[in-house]
mmCIF file of C-alpha atoms and ligand atoms in Angstrom:
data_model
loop_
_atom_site.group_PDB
_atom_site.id
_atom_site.type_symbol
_atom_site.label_atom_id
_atom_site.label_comp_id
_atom_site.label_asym_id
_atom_site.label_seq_id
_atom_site.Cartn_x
_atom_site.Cartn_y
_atom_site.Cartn_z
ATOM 1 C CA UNK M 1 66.998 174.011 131.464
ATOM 2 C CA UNK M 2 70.245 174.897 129.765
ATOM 3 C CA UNK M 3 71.101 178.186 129.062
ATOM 4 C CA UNK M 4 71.073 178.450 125.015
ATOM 5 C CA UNK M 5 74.343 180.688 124.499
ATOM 6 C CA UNK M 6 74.614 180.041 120.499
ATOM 7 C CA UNK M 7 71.806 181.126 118.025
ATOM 8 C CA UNK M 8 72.479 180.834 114.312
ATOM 9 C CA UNK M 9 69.701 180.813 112.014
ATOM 10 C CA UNK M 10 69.942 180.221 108.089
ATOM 11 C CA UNK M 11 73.040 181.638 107.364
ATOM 12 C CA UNK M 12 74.255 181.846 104.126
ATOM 13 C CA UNK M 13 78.004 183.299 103.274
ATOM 14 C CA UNK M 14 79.067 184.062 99.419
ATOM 15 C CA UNK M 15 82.275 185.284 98.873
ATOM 16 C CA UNK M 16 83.279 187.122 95.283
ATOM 17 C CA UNK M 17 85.584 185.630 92.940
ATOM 18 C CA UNK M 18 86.922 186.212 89.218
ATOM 19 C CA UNK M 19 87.797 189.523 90.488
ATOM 20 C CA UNK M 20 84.433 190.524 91.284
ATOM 21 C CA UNK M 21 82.384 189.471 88.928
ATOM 22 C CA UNK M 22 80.954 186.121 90.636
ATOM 23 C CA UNK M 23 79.650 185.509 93.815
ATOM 24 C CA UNK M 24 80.013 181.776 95.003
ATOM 25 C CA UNK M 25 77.984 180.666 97.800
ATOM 26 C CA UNK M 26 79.940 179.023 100.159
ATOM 27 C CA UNK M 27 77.298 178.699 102.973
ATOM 28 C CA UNK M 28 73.787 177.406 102.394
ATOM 29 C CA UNK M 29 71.531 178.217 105.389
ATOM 30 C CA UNK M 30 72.687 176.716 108.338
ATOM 31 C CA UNK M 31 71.228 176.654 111.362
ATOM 32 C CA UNK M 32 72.624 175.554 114.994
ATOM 33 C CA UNK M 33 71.968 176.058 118.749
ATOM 34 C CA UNK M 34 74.549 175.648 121.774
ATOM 35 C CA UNK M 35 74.217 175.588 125.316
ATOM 36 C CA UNK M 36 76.143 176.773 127.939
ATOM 37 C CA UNK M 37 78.453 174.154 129.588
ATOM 38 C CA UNK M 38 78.156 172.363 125.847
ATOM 39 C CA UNK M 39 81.290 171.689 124.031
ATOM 40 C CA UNK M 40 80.596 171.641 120.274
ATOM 41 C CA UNK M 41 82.475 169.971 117.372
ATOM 42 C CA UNK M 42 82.458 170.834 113.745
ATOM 43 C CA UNK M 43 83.759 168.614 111.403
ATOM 44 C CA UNK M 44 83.444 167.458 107.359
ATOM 45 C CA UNK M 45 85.597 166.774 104.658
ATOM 46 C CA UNK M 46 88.320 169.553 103.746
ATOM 47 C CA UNK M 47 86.845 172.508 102.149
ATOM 48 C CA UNK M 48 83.078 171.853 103.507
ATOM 49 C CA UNK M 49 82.975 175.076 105.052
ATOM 50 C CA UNK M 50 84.027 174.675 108.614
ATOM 51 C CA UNK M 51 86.554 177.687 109.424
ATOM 52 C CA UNK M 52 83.979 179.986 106.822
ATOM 53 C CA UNK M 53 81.163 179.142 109.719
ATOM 54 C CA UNK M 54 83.160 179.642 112.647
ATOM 55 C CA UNK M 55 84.334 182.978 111.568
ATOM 56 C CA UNK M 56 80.462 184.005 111.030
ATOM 57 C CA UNK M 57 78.894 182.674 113.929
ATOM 58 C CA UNK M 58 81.585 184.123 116.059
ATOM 59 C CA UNK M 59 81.168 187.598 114.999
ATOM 60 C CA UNK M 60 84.489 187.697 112.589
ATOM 61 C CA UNK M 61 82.665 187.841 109.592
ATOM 62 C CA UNK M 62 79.569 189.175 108.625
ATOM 63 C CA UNK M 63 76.767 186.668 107.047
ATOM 64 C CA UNK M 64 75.347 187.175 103.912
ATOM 65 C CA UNK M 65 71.747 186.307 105.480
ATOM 66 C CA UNK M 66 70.774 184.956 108.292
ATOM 67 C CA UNK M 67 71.052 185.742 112.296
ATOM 68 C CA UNK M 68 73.577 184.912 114.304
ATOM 69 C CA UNK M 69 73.257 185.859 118.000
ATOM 70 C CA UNK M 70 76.406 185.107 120.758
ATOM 71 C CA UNK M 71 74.792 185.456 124.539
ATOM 72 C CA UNK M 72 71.443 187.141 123.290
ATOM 73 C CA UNK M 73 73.435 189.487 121.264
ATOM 74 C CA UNK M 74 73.930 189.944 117.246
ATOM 75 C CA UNK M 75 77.744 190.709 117.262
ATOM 76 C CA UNK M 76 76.964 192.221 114.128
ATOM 77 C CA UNK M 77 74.513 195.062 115.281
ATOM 78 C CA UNK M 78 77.427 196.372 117.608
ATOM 79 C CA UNK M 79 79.485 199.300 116.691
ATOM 80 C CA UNK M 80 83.001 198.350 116.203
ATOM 81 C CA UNK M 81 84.499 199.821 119.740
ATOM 82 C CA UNK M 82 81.401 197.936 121.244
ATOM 83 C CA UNK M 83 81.746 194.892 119.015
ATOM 84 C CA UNK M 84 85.454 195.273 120.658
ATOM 85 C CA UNK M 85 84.930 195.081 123.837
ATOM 86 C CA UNK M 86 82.561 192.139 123.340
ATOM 87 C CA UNK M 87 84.663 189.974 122.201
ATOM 88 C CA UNK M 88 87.225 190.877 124.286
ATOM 89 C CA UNK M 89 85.334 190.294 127.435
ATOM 90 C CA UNK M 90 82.955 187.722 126.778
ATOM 91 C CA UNK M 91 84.246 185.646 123.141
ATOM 92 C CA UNK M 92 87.720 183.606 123.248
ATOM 93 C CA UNK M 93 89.265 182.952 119.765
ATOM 94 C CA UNK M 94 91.746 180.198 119.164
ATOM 95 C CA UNK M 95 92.702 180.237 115.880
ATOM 96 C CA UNK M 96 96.407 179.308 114.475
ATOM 97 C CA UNK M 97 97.798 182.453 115.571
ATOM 98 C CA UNK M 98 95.295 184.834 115.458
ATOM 99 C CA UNK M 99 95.549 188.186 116.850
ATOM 100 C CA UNK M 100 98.952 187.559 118.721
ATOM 101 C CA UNK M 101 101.035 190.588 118.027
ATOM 102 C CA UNK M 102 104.327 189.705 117.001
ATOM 103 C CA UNK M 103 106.579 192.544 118.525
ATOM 104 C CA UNK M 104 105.451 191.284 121.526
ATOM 105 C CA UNK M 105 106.572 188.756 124.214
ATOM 106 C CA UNK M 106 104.451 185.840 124.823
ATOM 107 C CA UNK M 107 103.664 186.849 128.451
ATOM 108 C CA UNK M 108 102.483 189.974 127.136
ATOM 109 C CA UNK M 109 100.502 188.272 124.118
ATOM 110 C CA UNK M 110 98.632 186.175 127.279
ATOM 111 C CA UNK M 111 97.564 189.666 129.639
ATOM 112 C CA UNK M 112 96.623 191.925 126.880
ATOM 113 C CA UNK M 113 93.246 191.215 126.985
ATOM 114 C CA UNK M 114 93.349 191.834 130.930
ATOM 115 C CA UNK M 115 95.272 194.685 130.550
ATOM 116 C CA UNK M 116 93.274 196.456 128.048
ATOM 117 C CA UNK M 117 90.161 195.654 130.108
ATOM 118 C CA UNK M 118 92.134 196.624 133.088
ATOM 119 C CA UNK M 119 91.731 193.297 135.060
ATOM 120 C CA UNK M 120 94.135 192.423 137.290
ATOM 121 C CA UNK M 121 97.377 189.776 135.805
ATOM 122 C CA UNK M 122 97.992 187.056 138.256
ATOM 123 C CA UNK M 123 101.568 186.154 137.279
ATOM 124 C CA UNK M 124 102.017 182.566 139.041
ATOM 125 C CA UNK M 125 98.556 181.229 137.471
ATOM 126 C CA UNK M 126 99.914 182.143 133.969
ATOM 127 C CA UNK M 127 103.421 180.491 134.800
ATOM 128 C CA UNK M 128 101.613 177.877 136.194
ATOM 129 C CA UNK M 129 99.283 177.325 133.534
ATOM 130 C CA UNK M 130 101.999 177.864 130.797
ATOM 131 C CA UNK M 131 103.874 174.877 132.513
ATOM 132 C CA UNK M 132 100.779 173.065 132.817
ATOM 133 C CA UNK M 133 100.294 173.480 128.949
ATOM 134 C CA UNK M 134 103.675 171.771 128.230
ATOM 135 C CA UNK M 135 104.809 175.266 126.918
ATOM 136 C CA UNK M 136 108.645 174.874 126.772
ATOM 137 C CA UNK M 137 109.644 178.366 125.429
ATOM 138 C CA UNK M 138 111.004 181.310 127.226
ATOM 139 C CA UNK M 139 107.848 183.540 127.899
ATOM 140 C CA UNK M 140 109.861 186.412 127.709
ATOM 141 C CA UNK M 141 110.719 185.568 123.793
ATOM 142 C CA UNK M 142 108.893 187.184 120.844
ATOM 143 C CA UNK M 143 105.851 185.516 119.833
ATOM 144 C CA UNK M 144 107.545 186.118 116.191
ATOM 145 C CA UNK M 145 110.674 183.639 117.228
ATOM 146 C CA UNK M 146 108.622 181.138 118.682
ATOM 147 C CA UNK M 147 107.368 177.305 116.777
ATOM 148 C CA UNK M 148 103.509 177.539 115.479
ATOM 149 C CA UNK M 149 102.820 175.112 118.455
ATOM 150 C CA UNK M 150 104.529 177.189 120.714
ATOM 151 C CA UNK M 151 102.195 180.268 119.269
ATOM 152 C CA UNK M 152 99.258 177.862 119.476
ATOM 153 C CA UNK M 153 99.742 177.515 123.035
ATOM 154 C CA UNK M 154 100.371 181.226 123.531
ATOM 155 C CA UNK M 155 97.095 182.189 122.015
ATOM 156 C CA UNK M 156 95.403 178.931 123.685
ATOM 157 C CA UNK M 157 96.663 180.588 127.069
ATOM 158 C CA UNK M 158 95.285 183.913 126.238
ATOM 159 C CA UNK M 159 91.994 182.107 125.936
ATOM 160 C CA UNK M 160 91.838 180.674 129.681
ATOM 161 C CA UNK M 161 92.804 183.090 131.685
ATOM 162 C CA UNK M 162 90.095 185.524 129.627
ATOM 163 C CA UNK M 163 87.077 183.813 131.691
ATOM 164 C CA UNK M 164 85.274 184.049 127.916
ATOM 165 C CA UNK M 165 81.739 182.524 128.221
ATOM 166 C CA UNK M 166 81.958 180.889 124.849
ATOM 167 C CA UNK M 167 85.301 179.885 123.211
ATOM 168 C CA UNK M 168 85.713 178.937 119.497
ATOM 169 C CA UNK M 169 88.534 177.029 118.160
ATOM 170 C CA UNK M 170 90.009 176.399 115.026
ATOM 171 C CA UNK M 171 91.623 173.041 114.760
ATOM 172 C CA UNK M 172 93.434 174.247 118.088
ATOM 173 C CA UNK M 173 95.583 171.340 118.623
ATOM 174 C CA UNK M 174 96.331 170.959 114.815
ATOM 175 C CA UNK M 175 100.146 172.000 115.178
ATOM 176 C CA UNK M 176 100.710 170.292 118.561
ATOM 177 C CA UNK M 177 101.789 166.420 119.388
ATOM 178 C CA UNK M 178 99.671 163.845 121.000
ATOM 179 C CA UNK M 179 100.526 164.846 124.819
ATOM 180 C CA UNK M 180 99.499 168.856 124.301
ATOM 181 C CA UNK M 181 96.501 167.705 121.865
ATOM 182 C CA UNK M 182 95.288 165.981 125.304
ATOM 183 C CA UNK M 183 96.169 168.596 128.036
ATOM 184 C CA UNK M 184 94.457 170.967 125.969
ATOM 185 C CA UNK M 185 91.048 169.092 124.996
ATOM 186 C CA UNK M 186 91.383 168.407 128.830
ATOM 187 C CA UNK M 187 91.670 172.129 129.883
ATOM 188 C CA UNK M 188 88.671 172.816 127.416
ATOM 189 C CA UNK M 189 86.765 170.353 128.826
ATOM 190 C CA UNK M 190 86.992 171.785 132.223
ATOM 191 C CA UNK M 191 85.572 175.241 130.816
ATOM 192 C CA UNK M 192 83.002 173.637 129.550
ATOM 193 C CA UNK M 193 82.025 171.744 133.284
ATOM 194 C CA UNK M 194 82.176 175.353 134.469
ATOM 195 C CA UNK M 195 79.673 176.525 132.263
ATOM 196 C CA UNK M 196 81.765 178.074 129.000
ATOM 197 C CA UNK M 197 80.333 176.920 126.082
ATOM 198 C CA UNK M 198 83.115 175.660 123.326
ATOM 199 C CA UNK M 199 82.899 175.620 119.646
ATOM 200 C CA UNK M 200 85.866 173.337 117.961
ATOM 201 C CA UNK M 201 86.573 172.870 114.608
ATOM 202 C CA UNK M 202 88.812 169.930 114.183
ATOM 203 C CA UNK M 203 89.523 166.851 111.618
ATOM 204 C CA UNK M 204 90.181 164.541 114.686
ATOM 205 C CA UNK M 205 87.296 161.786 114.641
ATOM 206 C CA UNK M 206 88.754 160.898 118.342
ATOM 207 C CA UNK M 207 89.138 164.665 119.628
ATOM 208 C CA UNK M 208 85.615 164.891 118.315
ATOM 209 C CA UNK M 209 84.104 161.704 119.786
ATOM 210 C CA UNK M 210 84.780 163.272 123.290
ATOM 211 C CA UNK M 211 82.801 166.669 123.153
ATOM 212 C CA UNK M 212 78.950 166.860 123.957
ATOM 213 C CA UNK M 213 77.826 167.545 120.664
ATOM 214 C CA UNK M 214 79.151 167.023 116.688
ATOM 215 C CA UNK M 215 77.471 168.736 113.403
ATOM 216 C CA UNK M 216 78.811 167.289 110.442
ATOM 217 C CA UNK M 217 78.989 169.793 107.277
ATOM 218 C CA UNK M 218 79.247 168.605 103.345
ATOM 219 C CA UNK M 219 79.523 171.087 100.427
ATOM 220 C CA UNK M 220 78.755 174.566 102.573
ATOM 221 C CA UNK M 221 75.557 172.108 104.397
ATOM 222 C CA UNK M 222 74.677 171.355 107.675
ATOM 223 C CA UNK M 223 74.537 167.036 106.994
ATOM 224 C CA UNK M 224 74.017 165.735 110.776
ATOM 225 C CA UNK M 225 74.009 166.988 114.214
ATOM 226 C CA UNK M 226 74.997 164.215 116.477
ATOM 227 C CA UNK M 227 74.377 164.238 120.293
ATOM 228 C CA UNK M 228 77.047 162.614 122.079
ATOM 229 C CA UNK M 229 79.018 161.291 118.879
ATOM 230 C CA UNK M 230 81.098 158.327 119.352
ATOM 231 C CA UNK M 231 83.992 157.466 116.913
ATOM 232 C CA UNK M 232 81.831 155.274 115.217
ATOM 233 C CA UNK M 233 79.156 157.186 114.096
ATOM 234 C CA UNK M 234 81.262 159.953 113.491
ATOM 235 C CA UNK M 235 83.338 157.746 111.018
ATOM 236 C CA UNK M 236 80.298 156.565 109.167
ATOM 237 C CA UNK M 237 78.988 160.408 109.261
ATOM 238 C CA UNK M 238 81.779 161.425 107.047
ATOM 239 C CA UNK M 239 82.318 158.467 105.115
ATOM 240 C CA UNK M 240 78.536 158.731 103.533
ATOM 241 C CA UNK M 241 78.014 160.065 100.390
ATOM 242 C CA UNK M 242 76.208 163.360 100.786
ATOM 243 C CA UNK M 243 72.558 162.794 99.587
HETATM 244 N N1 LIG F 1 87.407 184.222 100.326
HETATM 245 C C1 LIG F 1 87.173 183.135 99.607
HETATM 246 N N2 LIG F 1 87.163 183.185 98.253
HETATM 247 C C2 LIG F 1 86.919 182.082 97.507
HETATM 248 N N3 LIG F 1 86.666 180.873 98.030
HETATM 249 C C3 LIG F 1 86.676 180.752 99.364
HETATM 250 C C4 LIG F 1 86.923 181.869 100.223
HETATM 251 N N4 LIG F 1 86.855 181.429 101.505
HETATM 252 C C5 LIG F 1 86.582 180.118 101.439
HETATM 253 N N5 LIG F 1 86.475 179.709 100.167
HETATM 254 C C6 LIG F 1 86.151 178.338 99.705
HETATM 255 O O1 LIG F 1 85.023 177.890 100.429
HETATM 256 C C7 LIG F 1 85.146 176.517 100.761
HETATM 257 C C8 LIG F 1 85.046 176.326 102.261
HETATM 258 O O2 LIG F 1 86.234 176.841 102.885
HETATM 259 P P1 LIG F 1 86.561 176.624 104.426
HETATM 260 O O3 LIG F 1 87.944 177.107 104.670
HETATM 261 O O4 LIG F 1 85.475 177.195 105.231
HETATM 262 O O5 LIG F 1 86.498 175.024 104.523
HETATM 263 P P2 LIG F 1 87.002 174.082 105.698
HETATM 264 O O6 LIG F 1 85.957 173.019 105.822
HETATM 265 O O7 LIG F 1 87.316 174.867 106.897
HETATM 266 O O8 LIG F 1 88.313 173.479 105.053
HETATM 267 P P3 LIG F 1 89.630 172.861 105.759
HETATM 268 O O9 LIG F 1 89.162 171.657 106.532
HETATM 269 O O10 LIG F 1 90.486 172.480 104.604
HETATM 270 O O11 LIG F 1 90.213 173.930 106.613
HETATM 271 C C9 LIG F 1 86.456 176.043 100.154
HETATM 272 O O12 LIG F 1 86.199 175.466 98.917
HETATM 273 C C10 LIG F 1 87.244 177.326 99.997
HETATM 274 O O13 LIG F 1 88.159 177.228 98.958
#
């Protein structure tokens, strides 16, 4: 039997607004399983919620209620230098840009998770991948002078060569053309046939139509979960009126 990897139950997330003095509830009770070896899509209309339950069921941002547990573990329990090292060793994040450091070159960007958990840096695989990701830059330059798709890449690099057991993505191929939006659903894809279980936000119906698994969201709701989506069904998913 598959090895469940993903366990969120009933999570709500409320956020405060008019400077404090409402909360809005932005999540309400979701639930959701993944598998190891699964790839996962999340997608819904703009504003249904997606990115606000990525970032709590990866362990970015606490849950109002509700469990969320990442490899048997509630990321949320650990103490920060632990909750650290967890995600640094077993969680991959690509989201637009997050966590590069900008005074940094892009090489560097890709190893510091390696170095700081002093693995070794195999320099040709990185090169190799970089080229392999289309990534036309110098990897010497600063993260800070390079495109957003060239900083997508960077941080989509980081991400592979981390052996993370479970990946979430935020619309990673949203700033990248046709050709890298390919080679990098392709390169995810082959994670997941080794066994890494991906999460992936994205508003591409196609992108989506090729992972193992979609959940459709409406208004901060869980509307569908769809096993082995095709375009079709995904289509008609978002095009029905929420009940
Ligand atoms: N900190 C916050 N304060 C107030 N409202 C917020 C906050 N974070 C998110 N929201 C609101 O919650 C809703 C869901 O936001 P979220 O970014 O999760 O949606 P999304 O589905 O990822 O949208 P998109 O597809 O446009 O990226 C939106 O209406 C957003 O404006």
């Amino acid at each position: 039997m598959a090895k469940q990897v993903i366990n969120v139950q009933n999570v709500t997330k409320s956020v405060s607004i008019d400077g404090n003095k409402q909360t809005l509830e932005i999540l309400h009770g979701i639930s959701l399983t993944a598998n190891a070896g699964e790839f996962l899509s999340i997608i819904g209309p703009s504003g249904s919620g997606k990115s606000t339950l990525l970032n709590a069921m990866s362990g970015l941002s606490k849950p109002t209620s509700g469990q969320v547990n990442i490899l048997n573990i509630d990321p949320y329990q650990l103490k920060p230098a632990k909750a650290a090292i967890f995600r640094r060793t077993q969680i991959g994040f690509i989201f637009q840009s997050y966590n590069l450091v900008p005074a940094l070159p892009a090489f560097d960007n890709i190893v510091l998770p390696l170095r700081l958990s002093h693995r070794k840096v195999n320099k040709s695989k990185i090169y190799k991948l970089l080229k392999e990701l289309n990534f036309e830059a110098n990897p010497n330059n600063f993260v800070s002078d390079l495109s957003g798709g060239e900083q997508q890449k960077i941080a989509i690099a980081r991400v592979l060569v981390a052996n993370s057991k479970v990946i979430f993505a935020d619309e990673p191929t949203g700033a990248l053309d046709t050709v890298s939006r390919k080679i990098i659903f392709n390169l995810l894809r082959k994670l997941t046939d080794q066994g890494v279980c991906v999460v992936m936000v994205t508003h591409d119906i196609e992108m989506a139509s090729a992972t193992d698994k979609a959940i459709t969201l409406r208004d901060g709701r869980l509307e569908k979960v769809i096993e082995k989506p095709t375009a079709d069904a995904l289509f008609q998913a978002l095009n029905e009126e929420g009940s």
